[in-house]
mmCIF file of C-alpha atoms in Angstrom:
data_model
loop_
_atom_site.group_PDB
_atom_site.id
_atom_site.type_symbol
_atom_site.label_atom_id
_atom_site.label_comp_id
_atom_site.label_asym_id
_atom_site.label_seq_id
_atom_site.Cartn_x
_atom_site.Cartn_y
_atom_site.Cartn_z
ATOM 1 C CA MET A 1314 -2.230 -2.986 26.159
ATOM 2 C CA VAL A 1315 -4.700 -0.975 23.489
ATOM 3 C CA ALA A 1316 -6.485 -4.377 23.191
ATOM 4 C CA GLN A 1317 -7.591 -3.498 26.577
ATOM 5 C CA LEU A 1318 -8.332 -0.220 26.790
ATOM 6 C CA LEU A 1319 -10.881 -1.443 23.694
ATOM 7 C CA GLU A 1320 -12.749 -3.854 24.808
ATOM 8 C CA VAL A 1321 -15.761 -3.000 25.132
ATOM 9 C CA CYS A 1322 -15.606 -1.570 21.643
ATOM 10 C CA GLU A 1323 -14.232 -5.396 20.028
ATOM 11 C CA ASP A 1324 -17.534 -4.815 17.777
ATOM 12 C CA PHE A 1325 -16.240 -1.763 16.051
ATOM 13 C CA ALA A 1326 -12.619 -0.981 17.051
ATOM 14 C CA VAL A 1327 -9.539 -3.537 15.891
ATOM 15 C CA PRO A 1328 -6.473 -2.736 17.605
ATOM 16 C CA TYR A 1329 -3.117 -3.814 16.755
ATOM 17 C CA LEU A 1330 -0.090 -2.535 18.451
ATOM 18 C CA ASP A 1331 -0.244 1.059 18.738
ATOM 19 C CA ASP A 1332 -2.736 1.219 15.494
ATOM 20 C CA ILE A 1333 -7.012 1.554 15.636
ATOM 21 C CA ALA A 1334 -8.789 0.838 12.829
ATOM 22 C CA ILE A 1335 -12.888 1.484 13.563
ATOM 23 C CA SER A 1336 -15.640 0.457 11.190
ATOM 24 C CA SER A 1337 -19.023 1.296 10.827
ATOM 25 C CA VAL A 1338 -22.183 0.955 8.655
ATOM 26 C CA MET A 1339 -23.314 4.825 8.832
ATOM 27 C CA PHE A 1340 -21.598 8.107 9.232
ATOM 28 C CA GLN A 1341 -23.481 9.021 12.548
ATOM 29 C CA GLU A 1342 -22.414 5.826 14.009
ATOM 30 C CA HIS A 1343 -18.813 6.036 13.079
ATOM 31 C CA ILE A 1344 -18.801 9.235 14.847
ATOM 32 C CA LYS A 1345 -20.013 8.071 17.765
ATOM 33 C CA HIS A 1346 -17.929 4.709 17.570
ATOM 34 C CA LEU A 1347 -14.998 7.411 17.235
ATOM 35 C CA GLU A 1348 -16.076 8.987 20.362
ATOM 36 C CA THR A 1349 -16.021 6.285 22.642
ATOM 37 C CA VAL A 1350 -12.542 4.935 21.568
ATOM 38 C CA LEU A 1351 -11.070 8.702 21.990
ATOM 39 C CA GLN A 1352 -12.772 8.945 25.537
ATOM 40 C CA ARG A 1353 -11.362 5.127 26.110
ATOM 41 C CA ILE A 1354 -7.891 6.467 25.128
ATOM 42 C CA GLN A 1355 -8.455 10.036 27.166
ATOM 43 C CA GLN A 1356 -9.701 8.157 30.356
ATOM 44 C CA ALA A 1357 -6.380 6.337 30.118
ATOM 45 C CA ASP A 1358 -4.561 8.902 29.580
ATOM 46 C CA LEU A 1359 -3.001 8.001 26.374
ATOM 47 C CA THR A 1360 -2.473 10.456 23.696
ATOM 48 C CA ILE A 1361 -3.058 10.529 19.947
ATOM 49 C CA LYS A 1362 -0.708 12.280 17.390
ATOM 50 C CA PRO A 1363 -3.502 14.183 14.616
ATOM 51 C CA SER A 1364 -1.117 14.293 11.874
ATOM 52 C CA LYS A 1365 -0.795 10.312 12.387
ATOM 53 C CA CYS A 1366 -4.611 9.635 12.130
ATOM 54 C CA LYS A 1367 -7.350 8.991 9.265
ATOM 55 C CA PHE A 1368 -10.846 9.872 10.349
ATOM 56 C CA ALA A 1369 -14.253 8.991 8.236
ATOM 57 C CA GLN A 1370 -12.076 7.142 5.173
ATOM 58 C CA GLY A 1371 -13.860 4.874 2.803
ATOM 59 C CA GLN A 1372 -10.875 2.680 2.978
ATOM 60 C CA VAL A 1373 -7.813 2.452 4.933
ATOM 61 C CA GLN A 1374 -4.499 0.514 4.154
ATOM 62 C CA TYR A 1375 -4.404 -1.503 7.477
ATOM 63 C CA LEU A 1376 -1.988 -4.765 8.484
ATOM 64 C CA GLY A 1377 -0.514 -5.015 4.696
ATOM 65 C CA HIS A 1378 -4.455 -5.039 3.352
ATOM 66 C CA ILE A 1379 -7.002 -2.466 1.666
ATOM 67 C CA VAL A 1380 -10.049 -2.470 4.373
ATOM 68 C CA GLY A 1381 -13.456 -0.468 3.754
ATOM 69 C CA GLN A 1382 -17.022 -0.327 2.165
ATOM 70 C CA GLY A 1383 -17.788 -3.851 2.703
ATOM 71 C CA CYS A 1384 -14.209 -5.700 1.126
ATOM 72 C CA ARG A 1385 -10.903 -6.432 2.293
ATOM 73 C CA ARG A 1386 -8.132 -6.994 -0.228
ATOM 74 C CA PRO A 1387 -4.409 -7.039 -0.450
ATOM 75 C CA SER A 1388 -2.014 -4.061 -0.968
ATOM 76 C CA GLU A 1389 -0.902 -3.210 -4.367
ATOM 77 C CA LEU A 1390 2.783 -2.571 -2.788
ATOM 78 C CA LYS A 1391 2.577 -6.422 -1.404
ATOM 79 C CA LEU A 1392 1.040 -7.872 -4.575
ATOM 80 C CA GLU A 1393 3.354 -6.249 -6.689
ATOM 81 C CA ALA A 1394 6.155 -7.516 -4.857
ATOM 82 C CA VAL A 1395 4.389 -10.920 -4.584
ATOM 83 C CA LYS A 1396 4.394 -10.348 -8.884
ATOM 84 C CA ASN A 1397 7.972 -9.393 -9.258
ATOM 85 C CA PHE A 1398 9.569 -11.864 -7.299
ATOM 86 C CA PRO A 1399 12.552 -13.380 -8.762
ATOM 87 C CA THR A 1400 12.036 -17.327 -9.934
ATOM 88 C CA PRO A 1401 13.662 -19.024 -6.896
ATOM 89 C CA ARG A 1402 16.835 -20.714 -7.317
ATOM 90 C CA THR A 1403 17.452 -22.012 -3.450
ATOM 91 C CA LYS A 1404 15.343 -23.351 -0.676
ATOM 92 C CA THR A 1405 15.967 -19.883 0.852
ATOM 93 C CA ASP A 1406 14.773 -17.985 -1.832
ATOM 94 C CA ILE A 1407 11.334 -20.531 -1.728
ATOM 95 C CA ARG A 1408 11.096 -20.180 1.639
ATOM 96 C CA ALA A 1409 11.329 -16.105 1.027
ATOM 97 C CA PHE A 1410 8.625 -16.671 -1.599
ATOM 98 C CA LEU A 1411 6.119 -18.662 0.354
ATOM 99 C CA GLY A 1412 6.861 -16.335 3.583
ATOM 100 C CA LEU A 1413 5.096 -13.581 1.158
ATOM 101 C CA ALA A 1414 2.983 -14.729 -0.905
ATOM 102 C CA GLY A 1415 1.355 -17.322 2.175
ATOM 103 C CA TYR A 1416 1.001 -13.622 3.926
ATOM 104 C CA TYR A 1417 -2.170 -13.571 1.787
ATOM 105 C CA PRO A 1418 -3.442 -17.307 1.671
ATOM 106 C CA HIS A 1419 -7.117 -16.269 1.697
ATOM 107 C CA TYR A 1420 -6.987 -14.035 -1.557
ATOM 108 C CA ILE A 1421 -5.971 -17.329 -3.470
ATOM 109 C CA GLN A 1422 -8.382 -19.819 -3.856
ATOM 110 C CA MET A 1423 -6.518 -23.703 -3.295
ATOM 111 C CA PHE A 1424 -3.348 -21.426 -2.145
ATOM 112 C CA SER A 1425 -1.537 -24.708 -0.533
ATOM 113 C CA THR A 1426 -2.891 -27.324 -3.251
ATOM 114 C CA ILE A 1427 -1.249 -24.593 -6.571
ATOM 115 C CA ALA A 1428 1.697 -23.727 -3.399
ATOM 116 C CA ALA A 1429 2.363 -28.170 -3.343
ATOM 117 C CA PRO A 1430 4.841 -28.159 -5.658
ATOM 118 C CA LEU A 1431 7.280 -25.124 -4.067
ATOM 119 C CA THR A 1432 6.730 -26.528 -1.133
ATOM 120 C CA ASP A 1433 8.041 -30.057 -1.600
ATOM 121 C CA ALA A 1434 10.819 -28.667 -3.449
ATOM 122 C CA LEU A 1435 11.501 -27.741 0.193
ATOM 123 C CA LYS A 1436 11.929 -31.645 1.727
ATOM 124 C CA GLY A 1437 15.017 -33.248 2.019
ATOM 125 C CA LYS A 1438 18.370 -32.947 4.155
ATOM 126 C CA CYS A 1439 19.958 -29.954 2.448
ATOM 127 C CA ARG A 1440 18.654 -26.018 3.609
ATOM 128 C CA LYS A 1441 20.245 -24.184 0.968
ATOM 129 C CA GLY A 1442 20.740 -25.738 -1.629
ATOM 130 C CA VAL A 1443 19.586 -24.806 -5.088
ATOM 131 C CA VAL A 1444 16.491 -26.661 -5.549
ATOM 132 C CA HIS A 1445 15.519 -28.738 -9.480
ATOM 133 C CA ARG A 1446 12.810 -26.720 -10.809
ATOM 134 C CA THR A 1447 10.437 -29.152 -12.398
ATOM 135 C CA GLU A 1448 7.560 -28.165 -14.901
ATOM 136 C CA ASP A 1449 5.388 -28.070 -11.870
ATOM 137 C CA PHE A 1450 7.595 -26.327 -9.654
ATOM 138 C CA GLU A 1451 7.521 -23.322 -12.493
ATOM 139 C CA LYS A 1452 3.408 -23.477 -12.878
ATOM 140 C CA ALA A 1453 3.423 -23.231 -9.506
ATOM 141 C CA PHE A 1454 5.422 -20.475 -8.810
ATOM 142 C CA ASN A 1455 3.945 -18.318 -12.154
ATOM 143 C CA SER A 1456 0.145 -18.860 -10.655
ATOM 144 C CA LEU A 1457 0.920 -17.800 -7.071
ATOM 145 C CA SER A 1458 3.229 -14.424 -8.344
ATOM 146 C CA GLN A 1459 0.447 -13.569 -10.906
ATOM 147 C CA ALA A 1460 -2.024 -10.763 -10.210
ATOM 148 C CA ASN A 1461 -5.624 -12.794 -11.539
ATOM 149 C CA GLN A 1462 -4.767 -15.419 -9.000
ATOM 150 C CA PHE A 1463 -5.532 -12.888 -5.959
ATOM 151 C CA PHE A 1464 -9.606 -11.844 -5.047
ATOM 152 C CA THR A 1465 -11.123 -9.538 -2.950
ATOM 153 C CA LEU A 1466 -12.876 -10.740 0.178
ATOM 154 C CA ARG A 1467 -16.882 -9.180 0.066
ATOM 155 C CA THR A 1468 -18.201 -9.516 3.538
ATOM 156 C CA ILE A 1469 -21.470 -9.489 4.619
ATOM 157 C CA THR A 1470 -20.332 -8.288 8.160
ATOM 158 C CA VAL A 1471 -18.779 -4.916 9.424
ATOM 159 C CA ASN A 1472 -16.029 -5.849 11.414
ATOM 160 C CA LEU A 1473 -13.513 -7.326 8.042
ATOM 161 C CA TYR A 1474 -11.724 -9.544 11.035
ATOM 162 C CA CYS A 1475 -15.210 -11.515 12.466
ATOM 163 C CA ARG A 1476 -14.269 -14.865 11.919
ATOM 164 C CA GLN A 1477 -17.951 -15.856 12.763
ATOM 165 C CA ILE A 1478 -19.335 -14.966 8.712
ATOM 166 C CA PRO A 1479 -17.453 -16.503 5.997
ATOM 167 C CA PRO A 1480 -17.041 -14.052 3.188
ATOM 168 C CA THR A 1481 -17.390 -14.422 -0.402
ATOM 169 C CA MET A 1482 -14.593 -14.351 -2.610
ATOM 170 C CA VAL A 1483 -14.915 -12.224 -6.166
ATOM 171 C CA GLU A 1484 -12.102 -12.158 -8.909
ATOM 172 C CA GLU A 1485 -10.469 -9.038 -9.199
ATOM 173 C CA SER A 1486 -7.504 -7.745 -10.920
ATOM 174 C CA PHE A 1487 -5.848 -5.274 -8.981
ATOM 175 C CA PHE A 1488 -2.822 -4.428 -11.008
ATOM 176 C CA LEU A 1489 -5.170 -3.183 -14.468
ATOM 177 C CA LYS A 1490 -5.087 0.277 -14.079
#
């Protein structure tokens, strides 16, 4: 419903369920974008709860990503979960790890190549059995769980979800403070 409401705002507003992220280059432009979105919400007889709103933020956490200032990077909370995931022992554990790390495949160069030994371990008829962990398996798991495998996507477009302009990847560690 929110997506239909914001069809005319698709260049600067990204809806997801009942969340809306608005991105702009300049502050004055952001005020205009914000007014447009709020008018659309008002025209649809919908309301917002001010205590749940964040206006004019340089960066926001949105759908497991930190988005803003021409960059998109994984949320540190999710990265910590990947980093602290115990070594998988069963196929169920491997699926859980790949699901968690696989949420961010765009941030990991050659994700599918690195993850290949883990996905190979899922082959076979036994669905829940203990897996044989090879040296390649351990190397793949350690590579995916290390912070230095994650990258920031630097975009040259305001709309960080635009798929027309490919982002560039810049290696950064988000665990070092």
